[in-house]
XYZ file of C-alpha atoms in Angstrom:
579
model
C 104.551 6.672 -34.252
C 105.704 9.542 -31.654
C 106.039 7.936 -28.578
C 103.403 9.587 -26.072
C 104.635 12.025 -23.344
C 102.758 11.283 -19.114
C 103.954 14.749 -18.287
C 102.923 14.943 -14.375
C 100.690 17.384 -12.902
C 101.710 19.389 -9.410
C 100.264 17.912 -6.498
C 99.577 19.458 -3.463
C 100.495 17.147 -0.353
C 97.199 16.257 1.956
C 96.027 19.375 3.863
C 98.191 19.379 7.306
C 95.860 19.747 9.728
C 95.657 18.360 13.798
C 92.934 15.729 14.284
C 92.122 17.835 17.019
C 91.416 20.928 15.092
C 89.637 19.574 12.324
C 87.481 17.480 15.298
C 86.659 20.893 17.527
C 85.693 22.337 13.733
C 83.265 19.286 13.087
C 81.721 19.995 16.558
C 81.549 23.480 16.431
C 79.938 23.479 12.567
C 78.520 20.117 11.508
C 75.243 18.716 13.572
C 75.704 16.123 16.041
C 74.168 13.616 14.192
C 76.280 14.012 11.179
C 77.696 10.159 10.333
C 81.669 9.582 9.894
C 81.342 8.882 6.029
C 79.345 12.324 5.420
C 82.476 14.278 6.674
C 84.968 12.605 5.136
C 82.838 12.733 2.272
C 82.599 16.281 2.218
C 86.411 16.376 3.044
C 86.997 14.675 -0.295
C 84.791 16.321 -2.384
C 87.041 19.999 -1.130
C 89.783 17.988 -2.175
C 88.896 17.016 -5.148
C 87.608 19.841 -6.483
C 90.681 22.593 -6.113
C 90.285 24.465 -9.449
C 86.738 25.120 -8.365
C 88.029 26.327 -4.964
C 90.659 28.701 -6.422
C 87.716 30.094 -8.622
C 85.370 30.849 -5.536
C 88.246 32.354 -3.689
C 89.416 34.602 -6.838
C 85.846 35.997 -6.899
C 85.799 36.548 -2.813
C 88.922 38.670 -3.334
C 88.465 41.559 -6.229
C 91.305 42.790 -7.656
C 90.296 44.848 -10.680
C 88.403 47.775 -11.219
C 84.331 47.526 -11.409
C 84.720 43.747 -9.960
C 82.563 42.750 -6.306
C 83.402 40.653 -3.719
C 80.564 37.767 -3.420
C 80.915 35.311 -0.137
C 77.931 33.179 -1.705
C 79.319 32.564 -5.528
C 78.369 30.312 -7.652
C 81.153 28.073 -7.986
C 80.021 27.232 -4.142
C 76.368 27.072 -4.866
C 77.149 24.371 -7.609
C 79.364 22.672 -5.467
C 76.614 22.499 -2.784
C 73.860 21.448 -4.992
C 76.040 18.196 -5.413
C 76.538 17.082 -2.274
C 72.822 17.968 -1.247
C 71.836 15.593 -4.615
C 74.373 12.888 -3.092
C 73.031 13.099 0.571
C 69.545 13.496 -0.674
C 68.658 15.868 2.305
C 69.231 19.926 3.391
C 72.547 20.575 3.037
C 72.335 23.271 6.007
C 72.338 20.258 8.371
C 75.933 19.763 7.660
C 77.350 22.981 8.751
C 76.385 26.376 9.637
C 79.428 28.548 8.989
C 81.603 28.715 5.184
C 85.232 28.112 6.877
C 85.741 24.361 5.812
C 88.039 25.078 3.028
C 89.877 27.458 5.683
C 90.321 24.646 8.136
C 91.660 22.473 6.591
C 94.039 24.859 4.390
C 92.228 24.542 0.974
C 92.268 28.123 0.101
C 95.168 30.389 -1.879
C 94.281 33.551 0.400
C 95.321 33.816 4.089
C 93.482 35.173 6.696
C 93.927 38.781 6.109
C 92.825 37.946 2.081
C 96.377 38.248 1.098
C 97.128 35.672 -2.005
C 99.540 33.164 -1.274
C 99.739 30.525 -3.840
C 97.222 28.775 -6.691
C 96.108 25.724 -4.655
C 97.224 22.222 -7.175
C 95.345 18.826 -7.253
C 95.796 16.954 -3.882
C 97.791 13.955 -3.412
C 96.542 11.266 -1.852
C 99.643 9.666 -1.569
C 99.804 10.595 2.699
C 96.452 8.885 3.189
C 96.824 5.981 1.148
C 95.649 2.219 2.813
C 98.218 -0.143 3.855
C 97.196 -3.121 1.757
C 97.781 -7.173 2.986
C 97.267 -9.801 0.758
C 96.150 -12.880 2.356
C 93.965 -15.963 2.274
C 89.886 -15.547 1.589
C 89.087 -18.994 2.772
C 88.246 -19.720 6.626
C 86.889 -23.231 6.183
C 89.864 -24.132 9.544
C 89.110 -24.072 12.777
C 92.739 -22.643 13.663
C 94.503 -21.388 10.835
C 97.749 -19.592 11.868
C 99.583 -16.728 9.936
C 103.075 -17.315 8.318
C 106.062 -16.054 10.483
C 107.253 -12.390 9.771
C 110.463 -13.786 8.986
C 108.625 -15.808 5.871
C 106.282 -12.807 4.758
C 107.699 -11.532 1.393
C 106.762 -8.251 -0.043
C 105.537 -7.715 -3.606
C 103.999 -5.174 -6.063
C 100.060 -5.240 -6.069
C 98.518 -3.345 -9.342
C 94.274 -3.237 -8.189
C 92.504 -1.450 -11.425
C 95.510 1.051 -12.397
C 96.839 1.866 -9.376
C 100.276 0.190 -8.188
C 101.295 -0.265 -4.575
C 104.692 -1.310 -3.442
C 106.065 -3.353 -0.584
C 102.812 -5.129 0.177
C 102.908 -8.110 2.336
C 101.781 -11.442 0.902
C 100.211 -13.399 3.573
C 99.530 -17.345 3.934
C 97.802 -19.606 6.887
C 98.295 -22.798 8.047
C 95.887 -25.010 10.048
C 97.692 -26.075 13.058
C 95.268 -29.742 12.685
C 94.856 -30.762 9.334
C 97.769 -29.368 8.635
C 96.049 -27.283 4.935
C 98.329 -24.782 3.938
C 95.678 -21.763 2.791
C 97.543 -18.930 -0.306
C 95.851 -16.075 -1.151
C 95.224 -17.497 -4.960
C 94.851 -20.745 -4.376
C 90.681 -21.455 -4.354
C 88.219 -23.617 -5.488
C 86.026 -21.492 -8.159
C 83.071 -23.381 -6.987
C 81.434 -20.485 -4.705
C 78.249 -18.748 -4.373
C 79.419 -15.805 -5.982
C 82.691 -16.850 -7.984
C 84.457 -13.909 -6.779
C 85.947 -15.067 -3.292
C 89.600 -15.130 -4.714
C 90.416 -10.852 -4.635
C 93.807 -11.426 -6.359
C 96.163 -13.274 -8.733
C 100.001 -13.933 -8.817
C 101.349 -12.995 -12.232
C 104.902 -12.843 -11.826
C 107.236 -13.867 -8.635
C 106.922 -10.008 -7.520
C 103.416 -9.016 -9.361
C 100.234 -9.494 -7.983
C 97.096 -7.814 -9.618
C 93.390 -7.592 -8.300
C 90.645 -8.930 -10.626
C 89.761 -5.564 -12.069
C 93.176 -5.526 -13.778
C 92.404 -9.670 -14.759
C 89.301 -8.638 -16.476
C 90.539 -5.868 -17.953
C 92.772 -7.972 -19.677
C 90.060 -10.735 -20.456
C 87.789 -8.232 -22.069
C 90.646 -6.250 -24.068
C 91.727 -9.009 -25.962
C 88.064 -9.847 -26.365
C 86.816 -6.762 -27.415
C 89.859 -5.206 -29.799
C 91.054 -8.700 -31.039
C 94.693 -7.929 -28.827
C 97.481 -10.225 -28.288
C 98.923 -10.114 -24.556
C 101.914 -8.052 -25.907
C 99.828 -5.334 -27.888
C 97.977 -5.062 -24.236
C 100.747 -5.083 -22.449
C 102.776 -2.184 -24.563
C 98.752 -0.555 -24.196
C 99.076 -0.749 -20.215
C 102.648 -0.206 -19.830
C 102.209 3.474 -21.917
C 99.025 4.036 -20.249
C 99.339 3.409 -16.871
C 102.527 1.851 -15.729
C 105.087 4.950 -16.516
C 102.031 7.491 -16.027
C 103.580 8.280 -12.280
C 107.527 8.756 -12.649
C 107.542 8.103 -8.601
C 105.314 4.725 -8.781
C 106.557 3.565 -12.439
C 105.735 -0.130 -13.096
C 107.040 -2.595 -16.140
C 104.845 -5.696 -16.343
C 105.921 -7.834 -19.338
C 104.075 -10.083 -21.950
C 104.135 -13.358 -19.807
C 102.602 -11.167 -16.999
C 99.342 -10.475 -18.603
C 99.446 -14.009 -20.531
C 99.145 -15.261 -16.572
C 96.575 -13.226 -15.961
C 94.457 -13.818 -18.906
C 94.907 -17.827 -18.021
C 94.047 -17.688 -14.784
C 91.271 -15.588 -15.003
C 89.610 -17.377 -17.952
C 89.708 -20.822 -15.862
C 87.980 -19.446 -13.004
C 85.504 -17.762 -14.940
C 84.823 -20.676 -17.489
C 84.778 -23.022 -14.590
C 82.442 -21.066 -12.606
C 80.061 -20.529 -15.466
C 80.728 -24.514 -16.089
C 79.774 -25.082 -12.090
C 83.046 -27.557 -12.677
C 85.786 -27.637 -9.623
C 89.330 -26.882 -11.805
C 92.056 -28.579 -9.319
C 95.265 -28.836 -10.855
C 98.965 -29.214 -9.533
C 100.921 -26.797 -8.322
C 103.788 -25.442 -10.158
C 103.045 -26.396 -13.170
C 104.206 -24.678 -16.340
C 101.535 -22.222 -17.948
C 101.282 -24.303 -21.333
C 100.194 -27.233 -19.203
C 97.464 -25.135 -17.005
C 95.772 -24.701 -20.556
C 96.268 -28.510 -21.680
C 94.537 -29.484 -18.748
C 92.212 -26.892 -17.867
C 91.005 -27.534 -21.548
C 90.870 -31.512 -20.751
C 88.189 -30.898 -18.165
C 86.087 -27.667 -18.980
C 86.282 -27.830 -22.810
C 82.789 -29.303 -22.921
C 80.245 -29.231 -25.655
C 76.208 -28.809 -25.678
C 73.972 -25.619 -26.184
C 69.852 -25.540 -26.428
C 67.455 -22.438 -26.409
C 64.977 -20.832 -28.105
C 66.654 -19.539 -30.876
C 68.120 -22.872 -31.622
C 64.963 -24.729 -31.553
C 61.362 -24.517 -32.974
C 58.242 -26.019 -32.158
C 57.284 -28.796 -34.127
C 55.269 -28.105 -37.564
C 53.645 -31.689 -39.284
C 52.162 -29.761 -42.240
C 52.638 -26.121 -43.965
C 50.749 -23.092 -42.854
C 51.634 -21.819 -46.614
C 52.540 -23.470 -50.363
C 52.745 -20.141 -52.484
C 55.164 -22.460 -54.687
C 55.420 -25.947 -56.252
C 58.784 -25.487 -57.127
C 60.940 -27.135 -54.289
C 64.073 -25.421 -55.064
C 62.265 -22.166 -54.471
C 63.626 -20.112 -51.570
C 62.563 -17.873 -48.645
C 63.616 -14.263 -49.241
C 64.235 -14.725 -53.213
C 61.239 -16.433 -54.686
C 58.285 -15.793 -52.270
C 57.514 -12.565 -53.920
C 54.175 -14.228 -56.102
C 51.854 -14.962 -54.673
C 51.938 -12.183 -51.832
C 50.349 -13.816 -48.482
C 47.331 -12.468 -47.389
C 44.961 -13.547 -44.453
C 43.573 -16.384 -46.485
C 46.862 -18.532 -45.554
C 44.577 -19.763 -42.415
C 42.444 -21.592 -44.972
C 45.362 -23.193 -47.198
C 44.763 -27.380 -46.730
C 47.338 -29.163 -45.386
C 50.173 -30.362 -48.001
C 49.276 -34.067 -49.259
C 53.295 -34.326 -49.390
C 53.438 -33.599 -45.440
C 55.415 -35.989 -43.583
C 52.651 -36.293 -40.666
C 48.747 -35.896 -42.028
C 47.014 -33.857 -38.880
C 48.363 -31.154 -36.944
C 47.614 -33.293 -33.690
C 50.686 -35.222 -33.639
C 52.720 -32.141 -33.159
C 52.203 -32.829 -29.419
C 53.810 -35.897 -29.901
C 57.342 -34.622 -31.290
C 60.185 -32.985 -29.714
C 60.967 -29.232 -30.695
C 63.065 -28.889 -33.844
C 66.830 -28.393 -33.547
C 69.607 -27.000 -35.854
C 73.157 -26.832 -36.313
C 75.449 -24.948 -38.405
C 78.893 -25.913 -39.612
C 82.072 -23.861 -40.879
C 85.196 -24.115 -40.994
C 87.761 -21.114 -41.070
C 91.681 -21.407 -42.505
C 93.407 -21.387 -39.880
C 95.436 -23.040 -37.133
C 98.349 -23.798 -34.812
C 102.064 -24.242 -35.237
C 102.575 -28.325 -34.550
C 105.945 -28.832 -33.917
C 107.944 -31.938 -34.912
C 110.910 -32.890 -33.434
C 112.268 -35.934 -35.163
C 115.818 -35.757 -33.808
C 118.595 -34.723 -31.863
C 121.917 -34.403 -31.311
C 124.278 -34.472 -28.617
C 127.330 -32.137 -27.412
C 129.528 -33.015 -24.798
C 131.432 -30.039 -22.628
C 133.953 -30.804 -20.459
C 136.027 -28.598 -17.565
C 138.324 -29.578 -15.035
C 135.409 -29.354 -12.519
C 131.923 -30.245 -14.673
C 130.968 -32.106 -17.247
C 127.926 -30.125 -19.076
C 126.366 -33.240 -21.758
C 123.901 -30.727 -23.924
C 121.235 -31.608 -26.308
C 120.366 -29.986 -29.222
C 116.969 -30.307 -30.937
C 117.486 -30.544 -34.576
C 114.323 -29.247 -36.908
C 114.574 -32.000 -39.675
C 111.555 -30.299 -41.714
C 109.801 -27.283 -40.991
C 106.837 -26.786 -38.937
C 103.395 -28.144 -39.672
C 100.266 -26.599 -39.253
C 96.833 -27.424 -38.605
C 94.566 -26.610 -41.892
C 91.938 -25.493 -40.455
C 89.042 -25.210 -37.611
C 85.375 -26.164 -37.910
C 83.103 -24.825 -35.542
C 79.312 -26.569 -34.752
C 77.469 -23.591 -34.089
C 74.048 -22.860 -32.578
C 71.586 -20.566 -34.942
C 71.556 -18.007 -31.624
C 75.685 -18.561 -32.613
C 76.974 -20.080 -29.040
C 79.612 -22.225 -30.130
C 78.620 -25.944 -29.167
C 81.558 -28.004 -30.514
C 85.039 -27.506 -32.617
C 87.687 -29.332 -33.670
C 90.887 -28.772 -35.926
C 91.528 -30.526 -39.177
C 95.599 -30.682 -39.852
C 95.154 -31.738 -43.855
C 91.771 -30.801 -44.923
C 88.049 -29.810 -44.725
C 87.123 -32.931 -46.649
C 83.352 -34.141 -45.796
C 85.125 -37.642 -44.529
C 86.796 -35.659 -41.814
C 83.346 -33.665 -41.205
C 80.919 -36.401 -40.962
C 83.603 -38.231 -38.582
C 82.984 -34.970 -36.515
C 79.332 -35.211 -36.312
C 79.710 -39.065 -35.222
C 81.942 -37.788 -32.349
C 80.073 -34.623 -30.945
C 76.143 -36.947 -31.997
C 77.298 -40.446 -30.995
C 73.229 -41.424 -30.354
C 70.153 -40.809 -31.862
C 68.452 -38.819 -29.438
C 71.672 -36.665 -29.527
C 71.567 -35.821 -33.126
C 69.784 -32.435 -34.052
C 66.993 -32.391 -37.060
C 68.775 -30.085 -39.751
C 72.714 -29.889 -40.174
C 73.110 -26.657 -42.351
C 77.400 -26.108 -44.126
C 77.657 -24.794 -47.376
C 78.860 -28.111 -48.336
C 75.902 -30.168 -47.666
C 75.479 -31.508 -50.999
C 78.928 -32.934 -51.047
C 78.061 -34.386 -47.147
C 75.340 -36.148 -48.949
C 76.792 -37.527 -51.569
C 79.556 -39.166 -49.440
C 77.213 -40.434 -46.766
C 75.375 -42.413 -49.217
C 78.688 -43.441 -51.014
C 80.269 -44.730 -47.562
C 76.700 -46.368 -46.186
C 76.402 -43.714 -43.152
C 73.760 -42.137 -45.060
C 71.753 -45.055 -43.886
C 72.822 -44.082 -39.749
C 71.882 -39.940 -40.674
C 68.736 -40.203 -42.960
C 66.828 -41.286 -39.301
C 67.145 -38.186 -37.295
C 68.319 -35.213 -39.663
C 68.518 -33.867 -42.897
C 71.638 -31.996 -44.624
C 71.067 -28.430 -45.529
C 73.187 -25.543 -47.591
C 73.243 -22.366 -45.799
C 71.092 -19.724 -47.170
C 73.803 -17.540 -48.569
C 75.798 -20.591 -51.203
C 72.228 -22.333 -51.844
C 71.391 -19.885 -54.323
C 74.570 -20.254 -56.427
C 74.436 -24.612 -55.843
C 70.891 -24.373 -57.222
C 71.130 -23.524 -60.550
C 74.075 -26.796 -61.417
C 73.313 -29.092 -58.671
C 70.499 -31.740 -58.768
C 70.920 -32.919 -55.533
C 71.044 -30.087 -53.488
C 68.033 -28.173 -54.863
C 66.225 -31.403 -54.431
C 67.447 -31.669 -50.728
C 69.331 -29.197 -49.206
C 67.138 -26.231 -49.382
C 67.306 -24.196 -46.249
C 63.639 -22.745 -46.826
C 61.698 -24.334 -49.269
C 58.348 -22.507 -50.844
C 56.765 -25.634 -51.641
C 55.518 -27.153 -47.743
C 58.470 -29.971 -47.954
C 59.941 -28.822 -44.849
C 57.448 -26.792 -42.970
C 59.571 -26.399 -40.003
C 62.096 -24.570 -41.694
C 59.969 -21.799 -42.590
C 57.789 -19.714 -40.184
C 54.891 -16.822 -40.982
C 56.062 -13.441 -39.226
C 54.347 -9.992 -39.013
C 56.009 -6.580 -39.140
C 55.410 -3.778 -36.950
C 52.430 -2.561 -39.500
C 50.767 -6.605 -39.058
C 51.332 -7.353 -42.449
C 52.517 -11.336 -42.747
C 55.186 -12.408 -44.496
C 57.415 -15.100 -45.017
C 61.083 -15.850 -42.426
C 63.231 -18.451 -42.425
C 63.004 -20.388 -38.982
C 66.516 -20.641 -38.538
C 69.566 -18.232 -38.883
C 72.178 -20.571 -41.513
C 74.519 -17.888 -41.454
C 75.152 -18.093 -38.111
C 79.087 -20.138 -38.500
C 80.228 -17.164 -41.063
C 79.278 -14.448 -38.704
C 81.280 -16.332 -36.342
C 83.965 -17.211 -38.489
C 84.382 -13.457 -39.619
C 84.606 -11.788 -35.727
C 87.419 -15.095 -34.975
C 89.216 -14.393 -38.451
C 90.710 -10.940 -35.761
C 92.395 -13.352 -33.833
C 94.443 -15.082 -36.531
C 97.762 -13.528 -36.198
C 97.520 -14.390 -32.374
C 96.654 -17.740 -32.665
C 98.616 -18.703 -35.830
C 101.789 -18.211 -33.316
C 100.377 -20.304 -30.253
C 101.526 -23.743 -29.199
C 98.319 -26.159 -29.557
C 97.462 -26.459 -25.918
C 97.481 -22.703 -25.761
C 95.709 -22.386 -29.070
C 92.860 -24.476 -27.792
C 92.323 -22.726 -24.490
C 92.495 -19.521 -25.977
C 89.639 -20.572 -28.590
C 87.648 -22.129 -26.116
C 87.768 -19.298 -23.351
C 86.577 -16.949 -26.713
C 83.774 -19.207 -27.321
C 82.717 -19.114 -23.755
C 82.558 -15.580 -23.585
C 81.300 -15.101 -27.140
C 77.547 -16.192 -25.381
C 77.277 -12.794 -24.514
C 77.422 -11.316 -27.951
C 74.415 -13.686 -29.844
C 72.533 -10.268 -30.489
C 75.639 -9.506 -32.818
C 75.994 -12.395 -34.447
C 71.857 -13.417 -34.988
C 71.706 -10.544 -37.344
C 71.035 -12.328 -40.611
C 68.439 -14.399 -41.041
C 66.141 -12.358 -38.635
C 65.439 -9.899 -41.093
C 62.261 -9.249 -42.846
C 62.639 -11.208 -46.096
């Protein structure tokens, strides 16, 4: 890979003009009710736009043969049209005579129309802010700045840009005696965004443009903090050879961590207080301890309840939606189809009486954490004529375990409501001790658990009596996509685990849709497939999180859950097609 080349551009400094001649200019040209922001606004806009300025000044000043000078060209008129768009009124309000760019020095002809010099992109550098960062919190009656003697100064990256020497600021109320930092916030405020920057490093501080930056580019292109940080580091922090800046991969590591708690815990409406100085790897232990909470419900998920069939086009029951509907075709007279005799309820008046239906989905995907085991040690002893260093030595007595695998209970709409790790195996003991966990109660428990193992779920709830605890509140499904391969061998789970029977046996599972013509036909109520479309966007992260300690492993799963809410319409893309 050739190495890519920031080759920077010339810069013209900031046009040198006298406050007082650019004010008797603005008096003399602009109306007297012109605001502060509209000049500097057309200020800016001159300065931003040089090439077009060297353009409109080429074409004042003919040179060749058969060329015209034009004062009004239409470079200018362009350039006009914008900022009348962007003030939304006449632009001859602003100023009466075209000698802006001449005031303040934007032009590459003097005043006789002698060429000087092709005018360069303007620096900024001159007019740049003087940035603080201090405390957002004002909850003290008397809170008291740090001593100048105590102020340190730091690097501050907001977005891309980097600024250098910029004080960090702290208070300190001179009653209570609370001690307020600039990052240190509860998350629990009426907009979440009342902390404006992070510490990353003892000299790095970044704004939370830069922190979600890096949340949402290891979201989005599956990145580990050191791909993103050799992304930034090329990209931004050498693009300026006189503001270079080298953040590492524990910098952005911090800043993905502290940004996912606040965000998690703000969308949780949870208060996150932990101690200070702690190491990172215990921040995601315990941040995980309190916000790694389970529970999802909405209308995707759920379905009103059915008590008999709108349809039986089939007797078989191990006939399926989207394979075996095809004969008879529906048609209107569907409305006059009597109720199923094999119906669990008789009359479509106790549907009032019954809670919405609810259904999960199970998975698991291969893969998992590094556990280490330390099972020994041994000692050293060093001695000098002033010390004695005693130095201990962890010995690996077997290599490193790892967890087997991770099952995920996922919502049809495919939010993530639970997950768990298995270190040995995805064996249906292991699953069903799951379930007890995250469904402790009866009115907990959802109506239909759909894994592609359901049959084998079955069969070892009856064999170790839970069976008896399950067969209450839900039913064990196969997901749509292995059903039609566990059909054709196994008894058992054509009997019971179809996910949309033909035959009326589980009207809720099925629903009557129309397409955009009106014609009716046949969808499943659910989306089964929802834990493999899930499984297949996390499979990106493996090689990250097959290298992560387990307390980092589990935040950085549960912070991709989180935000994975925002991408259902992705992942509900299977069973919501026309059958």
């Amino acid at each position: 890979m050739v190495p890519g080349v920031n080759a920077a551009s010339m810069q013209d400094s900031f046009p040198d003009v006298t406050f007082k001649a650019f004010n008797q200019f603005v008096n003399a040209n602009f109306d007297t009710k012109v605001s502060l922001a509209t000049v500097l606004m057309v200020l800016f806009t001159m300065t931003d736009n040089t090439d077009l300025l060297n353009l409109h000044a080429r074409q004042k000043h003919p040179t060749c043969d058969g060329e015209y000078a034009s004062n009004t060209t239409g470079w200018m008129k362009s350039l006009a049209r914008g900022i009348k768009a962007r003030l939304q009124s006449d632009i001859k309000i602003l100023f009466t005579k075209s000698q802006f760019a001449q005031c303040v020095s934007l032009s590459p002809y003097d005043s006789q129309g002698a060429f000087q010099t092709k005018l360069h992109p303007v620096s900024y550098d001159a007019i740049q802010s003087v940035k603080t960062i201090c405390p957002a919190s004002v909850e003290c009656e008397d809170i008291k700045s740090t001593k100048i003697r105590d102020v340190p100064k730091v690097k501050l990256i907001t977005g891309t840009s980097v600024y250098h020497n910029v004080a960090v600021l702290s208070g300190k109320c001179s009653k209570c005696k609370s001690i307020y930092y600039a990052d240190h916030e509860h998350v629990m405020k009426s907009n979440g965004d009342s902390i404006r920057y992070l510490k990353i490093g003892r000299e790095i501080w970044v704004d939370r443009v830069f922190s979600n930056a890096v949340i949402g580019g290891m979201y989005s292109f599956h990145a580990s903090a050191a791909a993103y940080t050799d992304f930034w580091n090329d990209a931004y922090g050498n693009a300026n050879s006189t503001n270079e800046i080298k953040i590492t991969r524990r910098h952005i590591w911090q800043a993905f961590i502290q940004e996912s708690t606040r965000s998690v815990a703000f969308e949780s409406k949870l208060h996150l207080e932990l101690d200070d100085n702690i190491p990172i790897n215990e921040v995601t232990t315990q941040a995980f301890s309190i916000l790694g909470e389970n529970g999802h419900a909405c209308s995707e998920c759920t379905q009103p309840f059915s008590a008999t069939p709108e349809y039986i086009p089939q007797q078989d029951p191990a006939a399926v939606v989207g394979v075996d509907e095809n004969d008879p075709a529906l048609d209107d007279s569907f409305d006059n189809i009597e109720p199923n005799a094999s119906a669990n309820h008789q009359t479509d008046n106790a549907n009032a009486d019954y809670a919405p239906v609810k259904m999960v989905v199970l998975d698991g995907i291969v893969m998992g954490p590094t556990a280490m085991h330390v099972v020994g040690y041994s000692v050293s002893i060093m001695r000098s004529y002033m010390v004695q260093l005693v130095v201990f030595v962890a010995v690996q007595l077997r290599s490193p375990a790892k967890f087997y695998c991770v099952e995920t209970i996922c919502a049809p709409c495919g939010v993530v409501i639970a997950w768990t790790k298995f270190d040995k195996s995805e064996s249906p003991t292991n699953i069903l001790n799951f379930l007890e966990d995250i469904y402790p109660t009866e009115e907990s428990r959802p109506d239909y658990i759909c894994i592609d193992k359901a049959c084998l779920l079955l069969r070892s709830s009856i064999a170790n009596g839970s069976w008896d605890m399950w067969s209450k509140t839900s039913r064990f499904i196969v997901d749509s996509y292995h059903y039609i391969n566990h059909r054709t061998t196994d008894y058992i789970c054509r009997k019971w685990c179809n996910p949309a029977p033909l035959n009326g046996s589980a009207p809720n599972l099925v629903v009557i849709a129309y397409d955009k013509q009106g014609n009716p036909y046949y969808k499943r109520a659910y989306n089964t497939q929802a834990c493999e479309q899930l499984n297949s966007w996390l499979g990106g992260f493996e090689s990250i999180l097959k290298r992560m300690t387990p307390g980092n492993f589990n935040w950085f799963l549960h912070q991709k859950a989180k935000r994975d809410k925002g991408t259902n319409e992705t992942i509900n893309s299977d069973d919501s097609d026309d059958m």
